[in-house]
Coordinates of C-alpha atoms in Angstrom, one line a residue:
Chain W
X1 CA 101.8 -145.5 130.4
X2 CA 101.6 -146.9 133.6
X3 CA 99.0 -149.8 134.6
X4 CA 96.3 -147.8 136.8
X5 CA 96.5 -144.6 134.3
X6 CA 94.6 -147.8 131.9
X7 CA 92.7 -148.5 134.2
X8 CA 91.4 -144.8 135.5
X9 CA 90.7 -144.7 131.6
X10 CA 88.3 -147.6 132.4
X11 CA 86.8 -147.1 135.5
X12 CA 85.7 -143.4 134.6
X13 CA 84.1 -143.5 131.6
X14 CA 82.2 -146.0 133.8
X15 CA 81.3 -143.6 136.1
X16 CA 80.2 -140.8 133.2
X17 CA 78.0 -143.7 131.8
X18 CA 76.4 -144.3 135.0
X19 CA 73.8 -142.6 133.4
X20 CA 73.4 -143.5 130.5
X21 CA 70.3 -140.6 129.5
X22 CA 71.5 -138.0 130.7
X23 CA 74.7 -138.9 129.2
X24 CA 73.3 -138.8 125.7
X25 CA 71.8 -135.9 126.9
X26 CA 74.0 -133.7 127.4
X27 CA 76.7 -134.7 124.6
X28 CA 73.4 -133.6 121.9
X29 CA 72.4 -130.5 124.1
X30 CA 76.6 -129.0 124.5
X31 CA 77.0 -129.7 120.6
X32 CA 73.4 -128.8 118.9
X33 CA 71.7 -125.3 121.3
X34 CA 75.4 -123.3 120.7
X35 CA 75.3 -124.6 116.9
X36 CA 71.8 -123.0 117.0
X37 CA 72.6 -120.1 118.3
X38 CA 75.6 -119.5 116.4
X39 CA 73.7 -120.4 113.2
X40 CA 70.2 -117.7 113.7
X41 CA 73.4 -115.3 114.9
X42 CA 75.2 -115.6 111.2
X43 CA 71.9 -116.0 109.2
X44 CA 70.1 -112.6 110.8
X45 CA 74.2 -111.3 109.7
X46 CA 74.3 -112.4 106.0
X47 CA 70.6 -112.3 105.6
X48 CA 69.1 -109.4 107.3
X49 CA 72.2 -107.4 107.0
X50 CA 72.5 -108.2 102.9
X51 CA 76.3 -109.3 102.9
X52 CA 77.3 -111.9 101.4
X53 CA 80.5 -112.1 103.0
X54 CA 81.9 -111.1 106.1
X55 CA 85.8 -110.8 106.5
X56 CA 86.4 -112.3 103.3
X57 CA 83.7 -115.6 104.0
X58 CA 81.1 -116.4 102.1
X59 CA 77.3 -117.4 104.3
X60 CA 78.5 -120.8 103.8
X61 CA 81.9 -121.1 105.0
X62 CA 80.9 -119.7 107.4
X63 CA 78.2 -122.2 108.4
X64 CA 81.8 -125.2 108.2
X65 CA 82.9 -122.9 110.2
X66 CA 80.4 -123.2 113.0
X67 CA 79.8 -126.9 112.3
X68 CA 83.6 -127.2 112.9
X69 CA 83.7 -124.8 116.1
X70 CA 80.9 -127.5 117.3
X71 CA 82.6 -130.5 116.9
X72 CA 85.4 -129.4 118.5
X73 CA 84.5 -127.7 121.2
X74 CA 83.2 -130.7 122.4
X75 CA 86.2 -132.2 123.5
X76 CA 87.7 -129.3 124.9
X77 CA 87.2 -129.8 128.1
X78 CA 87.3 -127.3 131.3
X79 CA 85.3 -129.1 134.2
X80 CA 87.6 -131.3 135.9
X81 CA 89.8 -128.2 137.5
X82 CA 86.7 -126.8 139.5
X83 CA 86.3 -129.6 140.3
X84 CA 90.3 -129.8 141.8
X85 CA 89.8 -127.2 143.5
X86 CA 86.5 -127.8 145.0
X87 CA 88.3 -131.2 146.2
X88 CA 90.4 -129.4 148.2
X89 CA 87.8 -126.3 149.2
X90 CA 86.3 -129.2 151.0
X91 CA 89.4 -131.6 151.7
X92 CA 87.3 -133.9 149.8
X93 CA 90.9 -134.3 147.7
X94 CA 92.7 -135.8 151.5
X95 CA 91.2 -140.3 149.7
X96 CA 93.7 -139.6 146.6
X97 CA 96.4 -138.2 148.1
X98 CA 97.4 -140.7 149.9
X99 CA 97.0 -143.3 147.1
X100 CA 100.4 -144.1 145.1
X101 CA 99.8 -141.5 141.8
X102 CA 100.4 -138.3 141.2
X103 CA 96.2 -136.6 142.2
X104 CA 96.6 -134.2 139.2
X105 CA 97.0 -136.7 136.9
X106 CA 94.8 -138.5 138.4
X107 CA 91.7 -136.2 139.1
X108 CA 92.7 -135.7 134.6
X109 CA 92.7 -139.9 133.3
X110 CA 89.6 -140.5 134.9
X111 CA 87.8 -137.4 134.2
X112 CA 89.5 -137.1 130.6
X113 CA 87.9 -140.8 129.6
X114 CA 84.5 -138.9 128.8
X115 CA 85.9 -136.1 126.7
X116 CA 87.2 -138.9 125.1
X117 CA 85.0 -140.9 123.9
X118 CA 83.0 -137.4 122.6
X119 CA 86.0 -136.8 120.5
X120 CA 85.4 -140.4 119.0
X121 CA 81.5 -139.6 118.5
X122 CA 82.8 -136.3 117.1
X123 CA 85.2 -137.4 114.6
X124 CA 82.3 -140.6 113.6
X125 CA 80.0 -137.4 113.0
X126 CA 82.7 -135.3 111.1
X127 CA 84.1 -138.0 108.2
X128 CA 80.5 -139.0 108.1
X129 CA 79.5 -135.2 107.2
X130 CA 83.1 -135.0 104.3
X131 CA 82.0 -138.1 103.0
X132 CA 78.9 -135.5 101.0
X133 CA 81.7 -132.7 101.7
X134 CA 84.3 -131.4 101.0
X135 CA 86.3 -132.4 103.3
X136 CA 89.6 -134.4 104.4
X137 CA 89.1 -137.1 107.0
X138 CA 93.1 -136.8 107.2
X139 CA 92.6 -133.2 108.2
X140 CA 89.3 -134.8 110.1
X141 CA 91.8 -136.7 112.4
X142 CA 94.5 -134.4 112.8
X143 CA 92.0 -131.5 114.4
X144 CA 90.9 -134.2 116.2
X145 CA 94.5 -134.5 117.7
X146 CA 94.8 -131.3 118.1
X147 CA 91.5 -130.7 120.1
X148 CA 93.1 -133.0 122.3
X149 CA 96.4 -131.9 123.1
X150 CA 94.0 -127.9 123.9
X151 CA 92.4 -130.3 126.3
X152 CA 95.5 -131.5 128.0
X153 CA 97.1 -127.6 128.0
X154 CA 93.9 -126.4 129.6
X155 CA 93.7 -128.2 132.0
X156 CA 97.1 -128.1 133.1
X157 CA 95.6 -125.0 133.7
X158 CA 92.8 -125.1 135.6
X159 CA 95.0 -127.7 138.1
X160 CA 96.9 -124.6 138.0
X161 CA 94.8 -122.1 138.6
X162 CA 92.9 -124.8 140.5
X163 CA 96.0 -125.1 143.6
X164 CA 95.1 -121.3 144.0
X165 CA 92.6 -122.8 146.3
X166 CA 95.5 -124.4 148.5
X167 CA 96.2 -120.8 149.9
X168 CA 93.0 -119.2 148.7
X169 CA 89.2 -120.9 149.4
X170 CA 87.1 -119.1 146.7
X171 CA 90.0 -119.8 144.7
X172 CA 87.8 -121.9 141.9
X173 CA 86.5 -118.2 140.6
X174 CA 89.9 -118.0 139.2
X175 CA 88.4 -121.1 136.4
X176 CA 85.6 -119.2 135.9
X177 CA 87.5 -116.4 134.8
X178 CA 89.8 -118.4 132.7
X179 CA 86.5 -120.5 131.4
X180 CA 85.2 -116.7 130.4
X181 CA 88.2 -116.2 128.5
X182 CA 88.8 -119.5 127.0
X183 CA 85.3 -119.0 125.5
X184 CA 86.3 -116.0 123.5
X185 CA 89.4 -116.9 122.7
X186 CA 89.9 -120.6 121.8
X187 CA 86.9 -119.2 119.2
X188 CA 84.1 -120.7 120.6
X189 CA 82.1 -118.0 120.3
X190 CA 83.1 -115.9 117.2
X191 CA 85.8 -117.0 114.9
X192 CA 89.3 -115.3 115.3
X193 CA 89.4 -114.5 111.9
X194 CA 86.8 -111.7 112.9
X195 CA 89.3 -109.8 115.3
X196 CA 90.6 -106.7 114.2
X197 CA 94.8 -107.8 113.1
X198 CA 95.9 -104.9 115.0
X199 CA 94.8 -107.3 117.6
X200 CA 95.9 -110.1 116.2
X201 CA 98.8 -110.8 119.1
X202 CA 96.4 -111.4 121.7
X203 CA 95.0 -115.1 120.2
X204 CA 97.7 -115.7 119.2
X205 CA 100.3 -115.2 122.2
X206 CA 97.9 -118.1 124.6
X207 CA 96.9 -121.3 124.0
X208 CA 93.9 -121.6 123.6
X209 CA 93.2 -120.7 119.3
X210 CA 94.8 -124.5 119.1
X211 CA 91.4 -126.0 121.0
X212 CA 88.8 -124.3 118.8
X213 CA 90.5 -123.2 116.3
X214 CA 93.1 -124.0 115.4
X215 CA 91.5 -127.5 114.5
X216 CA 88.5 -125.9 113.0
X217 CA 91.4 -124.2 111.0
X218 CA 93.5 -126.7 110.4
X219 CA 89.9 -129.4 109.6
X220 CA 88.3 -127.0 107.0
X221 CA 91.7 -126.8 105.1
X222 CA 92.7 -123.0 105.9
X223 CA 96.3 -123.8 106.9
X224 CA 98.8 -126.0 105.3
X225 CA 100.0 -130.0 106.8
X226 CA 103.0 -127.6 107.2
X227 CA 101.7 -125.0 109.2
X228 CA 99.1 -127.5 111.6
X229 CA 102.6 -129.3 112.0
X230 CA 104.1 -126.4 113.3
X231 CA 101.3 -125.8 115.4
X232 CA 101.4 -128.5 116.8
X233 CA 104.9 -127.9 118.1
X234 CA 104.0 -124.8 119.4
X235 CA 101.2 -127.2 121.1
X236 CA 103.5 -128.8 122.6
X237 CA 105.4 -126.8 123.5
X238 CA 102.5 -124.8 126.4
X239 CA 102.0 -128.7 127.6
X240 CA 105.3 -128.8 128.4
X241 CA 105.7 -124.6 129.8
X242 CA 101.8 -125.3 131.6
X243 CA 103.1 -129.6 133.0
X244 CA 106.0 -127.2 134.6
X245 CA 104.3 -124.5 135.9
X246 CA 100.8 -126.8 138.0
X247 CA 103.8 -128.9 138.7
X248 CA 104.8 -126.6 140.4
X249 CA 101.8 -124.5 142.0
X250 CA 100.8 -128.6 143.7
X251 CA 104.3 -128.8 144.8
X252 CA 104.0 -125.1 147.0
X253 CA 100.0 -124.9 147.7
X254 CA 100.2 -129.0 149.0
X255 CA 101.9 -127.5 151.9
X256 CA 99.3 -124.9 152.6
X257 CA 96.1 -127.8 152.3
X258 CA 94.2 -128.6 155.7
X259 CA 92.6 -131.4 154.7
X260 CA 89.2 -130.5 156.7
X261 CA 86.2 -132.3 157.1
X262 CA 87.6 -134.6 158.7
Chain K
X1 CA 112.0 -153.4 169.3
X2 CA 111.8 -150.0 167.2
X3 CA 109.4 -148.0 166.8
X4 CA 107.1 -148.2 163.9
X5 CA 105.8 -145.0 164.9
X6 CA 107.7 -141.9 167.4
X7 CA 106.3 -138.3 167.0
X8 CA 108.9 -136.4 169.0
X9 CA 107.2 -132.5 170.1
X10 CA 104.5 -132.0 167.7
X11 CA 102.9 -128.6 167.3
X12 CA 99.8 -128.0 164.2
X13 CA 98.3 -124.4 164.1
X14 CA 95.6 -123.3 161.5
X15 CA 95.2 -120.1 160.7
X16 CA 91.7 -119.9 159.2
X17 CA 89.1 -116.4 158.8
X18 CA 87.3 -115.0 161.5
X19 CA 83.2 -114.3 160.5
X20 CA 81.5 -111.8 162.8
X21 CA 77.2 -112.8 162.2
X22 CA 75.4 -111.3 160.1
X23 CA 75.5 -109.0 157.3
X24 CA 77.6 -106.8 158.6
X25 CA 80.3 -109.9 159.5
X26 CA 80.0 -111.0 155.3
X27 CA 81.3 -106.9 154.8
X28 CA 84.3 -107.4 157.3
X29 CA 85.1 -110.6 155.9
X30 CA 85.3 -108.9 152.4
X31 CA 87.0 -106.2 153.2
X32 CA 89.4 -106.1 156.2
X33 CA 89.3 -110.2 157.3
X34 CA 90.3 -110.7 160.6
X35 CA 93.0 -114.3 161.1
X36 CA 93.3 -115.8 163.8
X37 CA 95.4 -119.3 164.6
X38 CA 94.0 -122.0 166.1
X39 CA 96.5 -124.6 167.9
X40 CA 95.6 -128.4 167.2
X41 CA 98.1 -130.5 168.3
X42 CA 100.2 -129.0 170.5
X43 CA 103.8 -130.6 172.2
X44 CA 102.5 -133.7 171.5
X45 CA 104.9 -136.8 172.2
X46 CA 104.7 -140.3 171.9
X47 CA 106.1 -143.4 170.2
X48 CA 103.7 -146.8 168.6
X49 CA 105.7 -150.8 168.4
X50 CA 104.5 -152.4 165.1
X51 CA 100.8 -154.5 165.8
X52 CA 99.9 -152.6 168.4
X53 CA 95.7 -151.7 168.7
X54 CA 96.0 -147.8 169.9
X55 CA 92.9 -146.0 170.3
X56 CA 93.6 -142.3 170.0
X57 CA 90.4 -140.5 172.1
X58 CA 88.5 -137.4 173.2
X59 CA 86.1 -134.8 172.7
X60 CA 85.5 -133.0 169.9
X61 CA 88.2 -130.6 168.3
X62 CA 90.8 -132.3 170.6
X63 CA 93.0 -132.6 168.3
X64 CA 93.1 -136.5 167.2
X65 CA 91.9 -136.3 163.8
X66 CA 95.0 -133.6 162.5
X67 CA 97.4 -135.8 164.8
X68 CA 96.5 -138.7 162.0
X69 CA 96.2 -136.5 158.9
X70 CA 100.0 -135.5 160.3
X71 CA 100.4 -139.2 161.1
X72 CA 100.0 -140.3 157.6
X73 CA 101.5 -137.6 155.4
X74 CA 98.1 -135.2 154.9
X75 CA 99.5 -132.0 156.6
X76 CA 102.7 -130.9 158.2
X77 CA 103.6 -130.5 161.8
X78 CA 104.2 -126.9 162.1
X79 CA 106.6 -128.0 164.3
X80 CA 108.6 -131.0 165.9
X81 CA 109.4 -134.6 164.7
X82 CA 108.3 -137.0 162.6
X83 CA 108.0 -140.8 161.6
X84 CA 106.9 -143.7 160.7
X85 CA 107.9 -146.4 159.3
X86 CA 111.5 -144.9 158.9
X87 CA 110.7 -141.8 156.7
X88 CA 108.9 -138.6 156.5
X89 CA 105.2 -138.9 156.5
X90 CA 104.7 -135.3 154.6
X91 CA 107.5 -136.4 152.0
X92 CA 104.6 -138.2 151.6
X93 CA 106.9 -140.5 148.9
X94 CA 105.0 -144.5 147.0
X95 CA 107.0 -146.4 149.3
X96 CA 105.1 -144.8 151.8
X97 CA 101.7 -144.7 150.5
X98 CA 101.5 -147.5 150.2
X99 CA 102.0 -148.9 153.5
X100 CA 99.8 -147.1 154.9
X101 CA 95.7 -146.5 154.8
X102 CA 93.6 -143.6 156.6
X103 CA 90.5 -144.4 157.0
X104 CA 88.1 -141.6 157.9
X105 CA 84.3 -142.3 158.2
X106 CA 82.7 -138.8 157.0
X107 CA 84.9 -138.6 154.1
X108 CA 84.7 -141.3 151.0
X109 CA 86.7 -142.2 148.6
X110 CA 84.8 -144.4 146.7
X111 CA 83.3 -143.4 144.1
X112 CA 79.1 -143.4 144.1
X113 CA 78.0 -144.1 140.6
X114 CA 79.8 -147.2 140.5
X115 CA 80.0 -151.0 142.5
X116 CA 82.5 -151.1 144.5
X117 CA 84.2 -154.3 142.7
X118 CA 84.6 -151.5 140.4
X119 CA 86.3 -149.2 142.7
X120 CA 88.4 -152.3 143.9
X121 CA 90.4 -153.1 140.8
X122 CA 90.9 -149.8 140.2
X123 CA 92.6 -149.8 143.5
X124 CA 94.1 -152.6 142.6
X125 CA 95.4 -151.5 138.9
X126 CA 96.8 -148.6 141.8
X127 CA 98.6 -150.1 144.6
X128 CA 99.3 -152.8 141.6
X129 CA 98.2 -155.9 143.5
X130 CA 99.1 -159.2 142.0
X131 CA 95.3 -160.8 140.5
X132 CA 95.1 -163.8 142.0
X133 CA 96.3 -162.1 145.5
X134 CA 93.8 -159.3 144.4
X135 CA 91.1 -162.2 144.8
X136 CA 92.2 -163.4 147.5
X137 CA 92.0 -161.0 149.5
X138 CA 88.5 -159.9 148.5
X139 CA 87.6 -162.8 148.8
X140 CA 88.1 -162.9 152.1
X141 CA 87.5 -159.2 153.6
X142 CA 83.9 -159.6 151.9
X143 CA 83.9 -162.6 153.4
X144 CA 84.3 -161.1 156.5
X145 CA 82.3 -158.2 156.5
X146 CA 79.4 -160.6 154.9
X147 CA 79.4 -157.7 151.4
X148 CA 80.0 -160.5 148.7
X149 CA 76.7 -159.7 147.7
X150 CA 76.8 -156.5 147.1
X151 CA 80.2 -156.4 145.2
X152 CA 78.1 -155.3 142.1
X153 CA 75.9 -153.1 143.7
X154 CA 76.1 -149.1 143.1
X155 CA 77.4 -147.3 146.2
X156 CA 74.4 -144.8 146.5
X157 CA 72.9 -147.8 146.4
X158 CA 74.2 -149.8 149.4
X159 CA 72.9 -148.5 153.2
X160 CA 75.7 -146.6 155.5
X161 CA 76.8 -149.6 157.3
X162 CA 77.5 -151.2 153.8
X163 CA 78.7 -148.2 152.5
X164 CA 81.5 -148.8 155.9
X165 CA 82.1 -151.9 155.3
X166 CA 82.9 -151.1 151.5
X167 CA 85.5 -148.2 152.1
X168 CA 87.4 -150.7 154.9
X169 CA 87.6 -153.8 152.3
X170 CA 88.7 -150.3 150.0
X171 CA 91.3 -149.3 152.0
X172 CA 93.3 -152.2 153.2
X173 CA 93.3 -154.6 150.3
X174 CA 96.3 -153.4 149.9
X175 CA 97.4 -155.1 153.4
X176 CA 98.9 -151.5 155.0
X177 CA 101.1 -152.0 158.1
X178 CA 100.6 -148.4 159.2
X179 CA 96.4 -148.0 159.6
X180 CA 94.6 -145.5 160.5
X181 CA 91.3 -145.4 162.0
X182 CA 89.5 -142.3 162.3
X183 CA 86.0 -143.1 163.9
X184 CA 85.1 -145.5 161.3
X185 CA 82.0 -147.0 163.4
X186 CA 80.5 -144.1 162.8
X187 CA 76.5 -144.4 162.4
X188 CA 76.6 -148.3 162.2
X189 CA 74.5 -150.2 163.7
X190 CA 74.6 -152.1 166.6
X191 CA 75.5 -155.6 165.0
X192 CA 77.7 -153.6 162.1
X193 CA 79.8 -152.0 164.1
X194 CA 79.9 -155.6 166.0
X195 CA 81.4 -156.5 162.9
X196 CA 83.5 -154.5 162.0
X197 CA 85.2 -154.7 164.9
X198 CA 85.7 -158.3 164.8
X199 CA 87.0 -158.1 161.4
X200 CA 89.7 -155.1 162.6
X201 CA 90.3 -157.1 165.4
X202 CA 91.4 -160.4 163.2
X203 CA 93.5 -158.8 161.2
X204 CA 95.0 -156.4 164.0
X205 CA 96.2 -160.4 165.5
X206 CA 96.5 -161.9 162.3
X207 CA 98.6 -159.3 159.9
X208 CA 100.4 -158.2 163.1
X209 CA 99.4 -154.1 160.9
X210 CA 99.7 -151.4 163.4
X211 CA 96.8 -149.5 164.0
X212 CA 95.3 -146.5 165.8
X213 CA 91.9 -145.5 166.1
X214 CA 89.7 -142.8 166.9
X215 CA 86.1 -143.3 168.4
X216 CA 84.1 -141.2 170.5
X217 CA 82.4 -144.6 170.8
X218 CA 84.0 -146.4 173.9
X219 CA 82.8 -150.2 173.0
X220 CA 84.8 -150.3 170.2
X221 CA 88.3 -148.5 172.3
X222 CA 87.5 -150.8 174.8
X223 CA 86.9 -154.2 173.2
X224 CA 90.1 -154.2 170.4
X225 CA 92.5 -150.9 171.9
X226 CA 95.7 -152.2 174.3
X227 CA 96.5 -148.8 175.2
X228 CA 94.6 -145.5 174.4
X229 CA 96.4 -142.3 173.9
X230 CA 93.4 -138.9 175.9
X231 CA 93.7 -135.9 173.4
X232 CA 92.8 -132.7 175.4
X233 CA 92.6 -129.0 173.8
X234 CA 95.8 -130.2 171.2
X235 CA 97.6 -131.9 174.1
X236 CA 97.6 -135.3 174.7
X237 CA 96.5 -136.2 178.5
X238 CA 97.3 -139.6 178.7
X239 CA 99.1 -143.1 177.2
X240 CA 98.3 -145.7 178.4
X241 CA 96.8 -149.2 179.1
X242 CA 92.9 -148.5 180.0
X243 CA 93.1 -150.7 182.9
X244 CA 96.0 -148.4 184.0
X245 CA 93.0 -146.0 184.2
X246 CA 89.9 -147.8 185.5
X247 CA 91.4 -149.5 188.0
X248 CA 93.0 -146.1 190.0
X249 CA 90.2 -144.2 189.5
X250 CA 86.7 -143.7 192.3
X251 CA 85.0 -147.3 192.8
X252 CA 81.1 -146.9 192.2
X253 CA 79.0 -147.5 196.1
X254 CA 75.4 -148.4 194.2
X255 CA 73.4 -147.8 197.3
X256 CA 69.4 -149.1 197.7
X257 CA 67.5 -147.6 201.7
X258 CA 64.5 -149.6 203.3
X259 CA 62.8 -145.3 203.2
X260 CA 63.0 -142.0 200.9
X261 CA 66.2 -140.1 201.3
X262 CA 67.3 -136.7 199.3
X263 CA 69.8 -136.0 198.0
X264 CA 71.0 -132.9 200.4
X265 CA 71.1 -135.4 204.1
X266 CA 73.2 -137.7 202.0
X267 CA 75.7 -135.3 200.9
X268 CA 75.7 -133.7 204.4
X269 CA 76.5 -137.2 205.8
X270 CA 78.8 -138.7 203.8
X271 CA 80.5 -134.5 203.3
X272 CA 80.4 -134.9 199.6
X273 CA 79.3 -132.3 197.6
X274 CA 76.6 -133.3 194.9
X275 CA 78.9 -134.2 191.8
X276 CA 80.2 -137.6 193.6
X277 CA 75.8 -138.4 194.5
X278 CA 73.8 -139.5 191.2
X279 CA 70.4 -139.3 192.8
X280 CA 68.6 -142.6 190.0
X281 CA 65.5 -142.4 192.3
X282 CA 63.9 -141.6 195.7
X283 CA 65.7 -144.8 197.4
X284 CA 68.5 -145.9 195.1
X285 CA 71.6 -144.2 194.7
X286 CA 75.6 -143.9 192.8
X287 CA 78.2 -142.9 195.2
X288 CA 81.7 -142.5 193.6
X289 CA 84.6 -142.6 195.7
X290 CA 88.0 -142.7 196.3
X291 CA 88.7 -147.4 196.9
X292 CA 90.5 -146.1 200.7
X293 CA 87.4 -143.9 201.2
X294 CA 84.9 -146.9 200.8
X295 CA 85.3 -148.6 204.1
X296 CA 84.5 -145.2 205.8
X297 CA 81.6 -145.0 204.0
X298 CA 79.7 -147.9 204.0
X299 CA 79.9 -147.6 208.6
X300 CA 79.1 -144.0 208.7
X301 CA 75.8 -145.3 206.2
X302 CA 74.9 -148.4 208.3
X303 CA 74.7 -146.1 211.4
X304 CA 73.2 -142.9 210.3
X305 CA 70.6 -144.5 207.7
X306 CA 68.6 -147.8 206.5
X307 CA 70.6 -148.9 204.1
X308 CA 69.3 -152.1 202.7
X309 CA 71.5 -153.2 199.6
X310 CA 75.2 -152.4 198.7
X311 CA 77.3 -153.2 195.5
X312 CA 81.1 -151.9 194.4
X313 CA 81.5 -151.1 191.0
X314 CA 84.1 -149.9 188.5
X315 CA 84.2 -146.4 187.1
X316 CA 82.9 -147.0 183.7
X317 CA 86.0 -146.3 180.9
X318 CA 83.1 -143.9 179.5
X319 CA 82.6 -142.4 182.7
X320 CA 86.4 -142.9 183.3
X321 CA 86.8 -140.4 180.2
X322 CA 84.4 -138.0 180.7
X323 CA 85.9 -136.8 183.8
X324 CA 89.2 -136.5 182.5
X325 CA 87.5 -134.0 179.9
X326 CA 86.7 -132.0 183.3
X327 CA 90.1 -132.4 184.0
X328 CA 91.9 -129.5 183.5
X329 CA 95.2 -130.6 184.1
X330 CA 97.6 -133.9 183.2
X331 CA 96.5 -136.4 184.4
X332 CA 100.5 -137.6 186.5
X333 CA 101.8 -141.0 187.4
X334 CA 101.5 -142.4 183.1
X335 CA 104.5 -142.5 181.2
X336 CA 103.7 -139.8 179.3

C-alpha cells in the first residue's frame, strides 16, 4: 500500500468525523430505521398471518437474519460513486486529475474511511451480541471481511457507471438504478432465499448477494467454511473483473472530459 | 534555450447540446437534442522559455482557461501539438503531474470541513515530499502569505482571500516547475491581492518557476508579467512585451479649456469621431491620438479654442486591451 493511501484514509476519516453529532446520528439512523421496519413487517407476517415458518425459517431465525443484514448493510457503501459522477459533470474532478495518483482509487480510499470505521463499530456490536447468543465471533469477522470485499466490488461497479458521465451529463441516473437493484438483490430488503428457486440464477449470477446476504449467511452459520471460501474466491473474481472494467471505462471516458466551470 | 512549453497549431472544439428557453425547449431537448460545436481555441502557436512569467488575457470566453486545461493535460487538443516539460500533457504521466500545478480561482482543491494543515499533510504524502523539506516550505509559504495562524482553522471558516492563499500553498507545496494560475486574485481585496502578487513575483525570481497567469485584473498583468499573450475568440492576437503594446498605441491628450466647449464642436474642429473624445465635464476632455498627430492637433486647438492646460499621457494597458477586444483583426507587426 502506497504512502498516500494511508494518508488519504486518515484524511477521509477526519473529514467524515468533522461533524461529530451528524456522524453518530447517521450511523444510528441508518441502522435503526431499516431494522424497525423489518421487525414490524416480519411480526405482521408471522403473528398476524398465524405462520410458524416462512420459507422454512422461524420468526427467531428471521429476526437473526434481519439483525445481521442491518449490520452488514452499513458496510455496503454506494455513495462515493455519486460523488465521482457529480465531479465529472461539474468539472470538480480537475484538481484530482492533476495529482500524481489514480483518481478512482483516491476517491474510494478517502470515502471508505467512514465505512471502515462503521464496520469496526458493527463488528463490535455483533461480537457483543454473540456473547449472549450462539453466534460465532470468528464467523462474524469472516462475514465482515466478505462485506468489505462487497463494498470494494460495489464501488468498482459504481465507478464504471459513473464514467458514463464523461459523455452523458445525466449518467448518475444509472447509479440510482444500480442502487435500487442492489437494495433488492443484495438481500438487504428481503432474504434472497424467499426468491423462488427457478429465479435464483438471477441473484447468483450477479455479485450483489456478496454484500449483505452472503456475509449474513456465513455469520449465522448457514454457510460452511468451505462454502465461505468458495464465495470469497468468487468475490475476488468479481473484484478483478469490475476493476478491469472500471479502468477501461475511465481510460476511454477521460478523453471526453471537458473540465467545465473554470 | 529550449522552450519549456511548445504549442503548435492547437485547436480545441467542444460539442454541446443547445437548449431553447421554456418548457417547449426542455421537451425538444429531451426528444430531439440539437448539437452545436464551438471552437474554443483556434490554431494557436507559441513557445515559452523556462522561468518566464506570462500573462494570458482575453475577454470572457476567449479560450484562456481552455488553453490552460490543454497545457495542464486536463483535456486533449482536437488538433495540433503540445509539449510541456518535454512530454505531451494529456498523457498525464506521474512524472509530468509531479512537475506542474494548476490553480483555478473558482475551483477549490482543499477540503471544506478540514483545516488546511490536514490537507497539506495529505498533499505531502501524495507528492512524497520529505518531512524536513515539507516543514521548511510550509513555514516559508505561510510566513510570506501571512496565514501561519490560520493553519488549524477549517477551510470553510476562512475568508475568500485566506482560502485563496491556502489554495495557492496547497498547489505549489511540491515546488512545481510550471504553474498555471487561472484568475488567482478573483474576489480578493486590494491588500490580499498585493500580497499574492508579491509572493508570485518572488517565487518566480527565486525558484525560476515558469508561470502562466490569466487575469482580468490588469494590475496583476502589469506588475508581474514580462510577456503577455492576448486571446480573442479562440485566437492569439498578440504575443509580446506589454510595453511594446502601450508604446505603439495612441497617446491621450488631457485638455482643460478656459471656457465651456461642446464635444460636437471639438469633433468638428479636430475632425475626429466621438469614440476618440471623452468628455469629463464641460471644460475637461481626453482625446486619443496617434503620437505623430499631437503637434498638429495642438496647433489647431490653440488657434481655434482657448486652451488653459495640456497633458500628454500613455494609454493604460487596460485601455489598450479594451481596444484590442473591440478590434476585429489580429495585430500585425508582432511575433505571433
